[in-house]
Amino acid sequence: MSAHILDGKALARETTEALRPRIGALRRAPGLAVVLVGDDPASAVYVRNKSQRAAELGMVQRQITLPAHTSEAELLTLVDALNADDAIDGILVQLPLPKGVDKDRVLDRVLPEKDVDGFHPINTGKLWQRRAALVPCTPAGVIELLRRTGVDLRGKDAVVIGRSNIVGKPMVALLEREDCTVTLAHSRTRNLDQVVGRADIVVAAVGVVEMVKGAWIKPGAIVIDVGMNRRADGKLCGDVEYAAAAERASWITPVPGGVGPMTIAMLMANTVFASEQRQ
Ligand code: GUN
């Protein structure tokens, strides 16, 4: 079998274009603030892409770049100011934050209704209770990609590899909401090859070059690769051995051009949703 490719770039374009009428119906343009601390080159690229997409959609867009030595107190003061700013509907603090800053204290300070990353414990709790909430962007984008396959997700065996707060854990909650039977695998999981081999849906979010082997994939499975890694030769690649997995899967996401663009599209969707709620 040779897998169909799930084109995240095309789906992201459609998803963001569908937001335009909702933005047009609002009394004022949605506002997004993106905060970048330090000079991590990958983060700088992500932040630039997020701000650019917001600007293209006609949103009020504020990018705040701070030096790596910014203190936690200064960051908290900035978050307080953005919380109080009526033109700002969404606040995103790009991770990772520099050492010495307590990331949880900063993220918890963002008002839940402006938390377009969906990282606030209030939003995390609502997600698990199936209540309307701002949902983390990458796992929300994965669900849109899965829907795009047209495959009925109900009752499917799904495996999520990686238990981060940003991707793995909310991914489990969202797949459960789609009536999948979900296994959360991680670095201590035994016989990962067999766990993956039973799954109809595999979501890999570990950040290790090609650690999920193509030979593990059950024939006909859907493979979603959240990884964005750089190989020794400088090429970008995911967490899945792509070519070998594509031989067995029914659907697979490429890296780049799969999950990445959908993360940004879902951030735009969250910002519009937050703005609608606040207006
Ligand atoms: N760093 C890597 N992914 C993300 C994300 O989705 N949101 C934020 N804020 N930081 C990240």
Coordinates of C-alpha atoms and ligand atoms in Angstrom, one line a residue:
M1 CA 0.0 0.0 0.0
S2 CA 1.1 3.5 -0.6
A3 CA -0.4 6.2 1.6
H4 CA -2.4 9.2 0.6
I5 CA -0.6 12.3 1.8
L6 CA -2.4 14.6 4.2
D7 CA -1.6 18.1 2.9
G8 CA -1.5 20.3 6.0
K9 CA -0.6 23.4 4.0
A10 CA -3.7 23.2 1.8
L11 CA -6.0 22.4 4.7
A12 CA -4.5 25.3 6.8
R13 CA -5.1 27.7 3.9
E14 CA -8.8 26.6 3.7
T15 CA -9.2 26.8 7.4
T16 CA -7.8 30.3 7.7
E17 CA -9.7 31.5 4.6
A18 CA -13.0 30.3 6.3
L19 CA -12.3 32.6 9.2
R20 CA -12.5 35.8 7.0
P21 CA -16.3 36.1 7.1
R22 CA -16.3 35.6 10.9
I23 CA -13.6 38.3 11.3
G24 CA -15.6 40.6 9.0
A25 CA -18.7 40.2 11.1
L26 CA -17.0 41.5 14.3
R27 CA -17.3 45.1 15.4
R28 CA -13.5 45.3 15.8
A29 CA -10.6 43.2 14.4
P30 CA -9.4 40.4 16.7
G31 CA -6.1 41.2 18.4
L32 CA -3.3 38.8 19.0
A33 CA -0.2 39.4 21.1
V34 CA 2.8 37.1 20.6
V35 CA 5.5 37.3 23.2
L36 CA 9.0 36.0 22.4
V37 CA 11.7 35.9 25.1
G38 CA 15.4 35.2 24.1
D39 CA 16.9 34.3 20.8
D40 CA 16.0 30.7 20.1
P41 CA 16.2 30.6 16.3
A42 CA 13.4 28.0 15.9
S43 CA 11.1 30.1 18.1
A44 CA 11.9 33.2 16.2
V45 CA 10.7 31.5 13.0
Y46 CA 7.5 30.2 14.6
V47 CA 6.7 33.6 16.0
R48 CA 7.3 35.4 12.7
N49 CA 5.0 32.9 11.0
K50 CA 2.2 33.4 13.6
S51 CA 2.4 37.2 13.4
Q52 CA 2.5 37.2 9.6
R53 CA -0.6 35.0 9.3
A54 CA -2.5 37.2 11.8
A55 CA -1.6 40.3 9.8
E56 CA -2.7 38.7 6.6
L57 CA -6.1 38.1 8.1
G58 CA -6.4 41.7 9.1
M59 CA -6.0 41.1 12.8
V60 CA -4.5 43.6 15.2
Q61 CA -1.2 42.0 15.7
R62 CA 1.4 42.8 18.4
Q63 CA 4.8 41.0 18.6
I64 CA 6.8 41.7 21.7
T65 CA 10.4 40.5 21.6
L66 CA 12.3 40.6 24.9
P67 CA 16.0 39.8 25.7
A68 CA 16.9 36.4 27.2
H69 CA 17.7 38.1 30.6
T70 CA 14.2 39.3 31.1
S71 CA 13.1 38.5 34.6
E72 CA 10.0 36.6 35.6
A73 CA 8.6 39.8 37.3
E74 CA 9.0 41.8 34.1
L75 CA 7.2 39.1 32.1
L76 CA 4.3 38.9 34.6
T77 CA 4.0 42.7 34.4
L78 CA 3.8 42.4 30.6
V79 CA 1.1 39.7 30.8
D80 CA -0.9 41.8 33.2
A81 CA -0.8 44.7 30.8
L82 CA -1.9 42.5 27.9
N83 CA -4.7 41.0 30.0
A84 CA -6.0 44.5 30.7
D85 CA -5.7 45.6 27.1
D86 CA -9.2 45.6 25.5
A87 CA -7.8 45.4 21.9
I88 CA -6.0 42.1 22.7
D89 CA -8.2 39.0 22.6
G90 CA -5.4 36.4 22.5
I91 CA -2.0 36.2 24.3
L92 CA 0.6 33.7 23.3
V93 CA 3.9 33.3 25.2
Q94 CA 6.2 31.3 23.0
L95 CA 7.9 28.4 24.7
P96 CA 10.5 27.5 25.7
L97 CA 11.2 30.4 28.1
P98 CA 14.7 31.1 29.3
K99 CA 16.1 29.2 32.4
G100 CA 15.2 31.0 35.6
V101 CA 11.7 31.9 34.5
D102 CA 9.0 29.7 36.0
K103 CA 7.0 28.9 32.8
D104 CA 3.9 27.8 34.8
R105 CA 3.7 31.0 36.7
V106 CA 3.8 33.0 33.5
L107 CA 1.3 30.8 31.6
D108 CA -1.1 30.7 34.6
R109 CA -1.1 34.5 34.6
V110 CA -2.7 34.7 31.1
L111 CA -6.5 35.2 31.5
P112 CA -8.2 31.9 30.5
E113 CA -10.4 33.8 28.1
K114 CA -7.3 35.2 26.3
D115 CA -5.3 31.9 26.5
V116 CA -5.3 31.1 22.7
D117 CA -2.6 28.4 23.4
G118 CA -5.1 26.5 25.6
F119 CA -2.4 25.9 28.2
H120 CA -4.1 27.4 31.2
P121 CA -5.2 24.8 33.8
I122 CA -8.8 26.1 33.6
N123 CA -8.8 25.4 29.8
T124 CA -7.1 22.0 30.3
G125 CA -9.7 21.0 32.8
K126 CA -12.6 22.1 30.6
L127 CA -11.1 20.2 27.7
W128 CA -11.2 17.0 29.8
Q129 CA -14.7 17.7 30.8
R130 CA -15.8 18.2 27.2
R131 CA -16.8 21.8 27.9
A132 CA -16.2 24.6 25.4
A133 CA -12.7 25.9 25.8
L134 CA -9.7 27.2 24.0
V135 CA -7.9 24.0 22.9
P136 CA -4.1 23.6 22.3
C137 CA -3.4 24.4 18.7
T138 CA -1.3 21.5 17.6
P139 CA -3.6 18.7 18.8
A140 CA -6.6 20.6 17.5
G141 CA -4.9 20.8 14.1
V142 CA -4.3 17.0 14.2
I143 CA -8.0 16.4 14.7
E144 CA -8.8 18.5 11.6
L145 CA -6.3 16.5 9.6
L146 CA -7.9 13.3 10.8
R147 CA -11.3 14.6 9.9
R148 CA -10.0 15.4 6.4
T149 CA -9.3 11.7 5.8
G150 CA -13.0 11.1 5.9
V151 CA -12.4 8.0 8.0
D152 CA -14.9 7.4 10.8
L153 CA -12.9 7.9 14.0
R154 CA -15.4 6.3 16.4
G155 CA -14.1 3.2 18.1
K156 CA -10.6 3.4 16.5
D157 CA -7.5 2.4 18.4
A158 CA -5.3 5.4 18.7
V159 CA -1.8 5.6 20.1
V160 CA -0.2 9.0 21.1
I161 CA 3.5 8.8 21.6
G162 CA 4.8 11.6 23.9
R163 CA 3.1 13.0 27.0
S164 CA 3.9 16.8 26.8
N165 CA 1.4 19.3 28.1
I166 CA 1.5 21.0 24.7
V167 CA 0.7 18.0 22.5
G168 CA 0.5 14.5 23.9
K169 CA -1.8 15.0 26.8
P170 CA -4.4 17.3 25.1
M171 CA -4.2 15.0 22.1
V172 CA -5.4 12.1 24.3
A173 CA -8.4 14.2 25.5
L174 CA -9.3 15.2 21.9
L175 CA -9.1 11.7 20.5
E176 CA -11.3 10.5 23.4
R177 CA -13.8 13.2 22.5
E178 CA -13.9 11.6 19.0
D179 CA -14.7 8.3 20.6
C180 CA -11.3 6.7 19.9
T181 CA -9.8 4.2 22.4
V182 CA -6.6 5.9 23.3
T183 CA -3.2 4.7 24.5
L184 CA -0.7 7.2 25.7
A185 CA 2.9 5.9 25.1
H186 CA 6.0 7.6 26.4
S187 CA 9.7 7.1 27.1
R188 CA 9.0 4.3 29.7
T189 CA 6.5 2.4 27.5
R190 CA 7.6 -1.2 27.0
N191 CA 7.4 -2.9 23.6
L192 CA 6.5 0.3 21.8
D193 CA 6.7 -1.5 18.4
Q194 CA 3.8 -3.8 19.5
V195 CA 1.8 -0.9 21.0
V196 CA 2.1 1.0 17.7
G197 CA 1.5 -2.1 15.7
R198 CA -2.0 -2.4 17.1
A199 CA -3.1 1.2 16.4
D200 CA -5.4 2.4 13.6
I201 CA -4.2 5.9 14.3
V202 CA -0.6 6.8 15.3
V203 CA 0.2 10.4 16.5
A204 CA 4.0 10.8 17.1
A205 CA 5.1 13.7 19.2
V206 CA 8.4 12.9 20.8
G207 CA 11.0 15.1 19.0
V208 CA 13.4 12.2 18.1
V209 CA 14.5 11.8 14.5
E210 CA 12.6 8.9 12.9
M211 CA 12.2 6.9 16.1
V212 CA 8.9 5.4 15.0
K213 CA 9.9 2.7 12.5
G214 CA 7.9 2.2 9.3
A215 CA 7.8 -1.6 9.9
W216 CA 5.8 -1.0 13.2
I217 CA 2.9 0.6 11.4
K218 CA -0.2 -1.6 11.0
P219 CA -1.2 -1.8 7.3
G220 CA -3.9 0.8 6.6
A221 CA -3.2 2.9 9.7
I222 CA -3.3 6.7 9.7
V223 CA 0.0 8.2 10.7
I224 CA 0.3 11.8 12.0
D225 CA 3.8 13.1 12.6
V226 CA 4.1 16.1 14.9
G227 CA 7.9 15.9 15.0
M228 CA 10.0 18.7 13.6
N229 CA 13.6 17.6 13.9
R230 CA 16.8 18.5 12.1
R231 CA 19.0 15.6 11.0
A232 CA 22.8 15.6 11.1
D233 CA 22.8 16.5 7.4
G234 CA 20.6 19.6 8.1
K235 CA 17.4 18.3 6.6
L236 CA 14.1 18.6 8.4
C237 CA 12.4 15.4 9.3
G238 CA 9.7 14.1 11.7
D239 CA 9.5 11.4 14.4
V240 CA 8.4 8.8 11.9
E241 CA 10.5 6.9 9.3
Y242 CA 8.5 8.5 6.5
A243 CA 9.2 6.5 3.4
A244 CA 8.8 3.1 5.1
A245 CA 5.7 4.2 7.0
A246 CA 4.1 5.5 3.8
E247 CA 4.4 2.0 2.3
R248 CA 2.1 0.6 5.0
A249 CA -0.2 3.5 6.1
S250 CA -3.4 4.6 4.4
W251 CA -2.8 8.3 5.2
I252 CA 0.3 10.1 6.4
T253 CA 1.4 13.7 7.1
P254 CA 4.6 15.0 5.5
V255 CA 7.3 16.9 7.5
P256 CA 7.3 19.8 6.8
G257 CA 3.9 20.7 5.4
G258 CA 1.7 18.4 7.6
V259 CA 0.9 19.4 11.2
G260 CA 3.0 22.6 11.3
P261 CA 0.8 24.8 9.1
M262 CA -2.3 23.5 10.9
T263 CA -0.9 24.6 14.3
I264 CA -0.9 28.2 13.0
A265 CA -4.3 27.9 11.4
M266 CA -5.8 26.7 14.7
L267 CA -4.1 29.6 16.6
M268 CA -5.9 31.9 14.2
A269 CA -9.2 30.1 14.8
N270 CA -8.7 30.3 18.6
T271 CA -8.0 34.0 18.3
V272 CA -11.2 34.6 16.3
F273 CA -13.2 32.4 18.8
A274 CA -11.7 34.3 21.8
S275 CA -12.6 37.6 20.1
E276 CA -16.1 36.5 19.4
Q277 CA -16.6 35.5 23.0
R278 CA -15.1 38.8 24.3
Q279 CA -17.1 41.0 22.0
Ligands
GUN1 N1 6.5 26.1 21.5 C1 6.4 25.0 20.7 N2 5.1 24.8 20.4 C2 4.4 25.9 20.9 C3 3.0 26.2 21.0 O1 2.1 25.6 20.4 N3 2.7 27.4 21.7 C4 3.7 28.1 22.3 N4 3.3 29.1 23.0 N5 5.0 27.7 22.3 C5 5.3 26.6 21.6

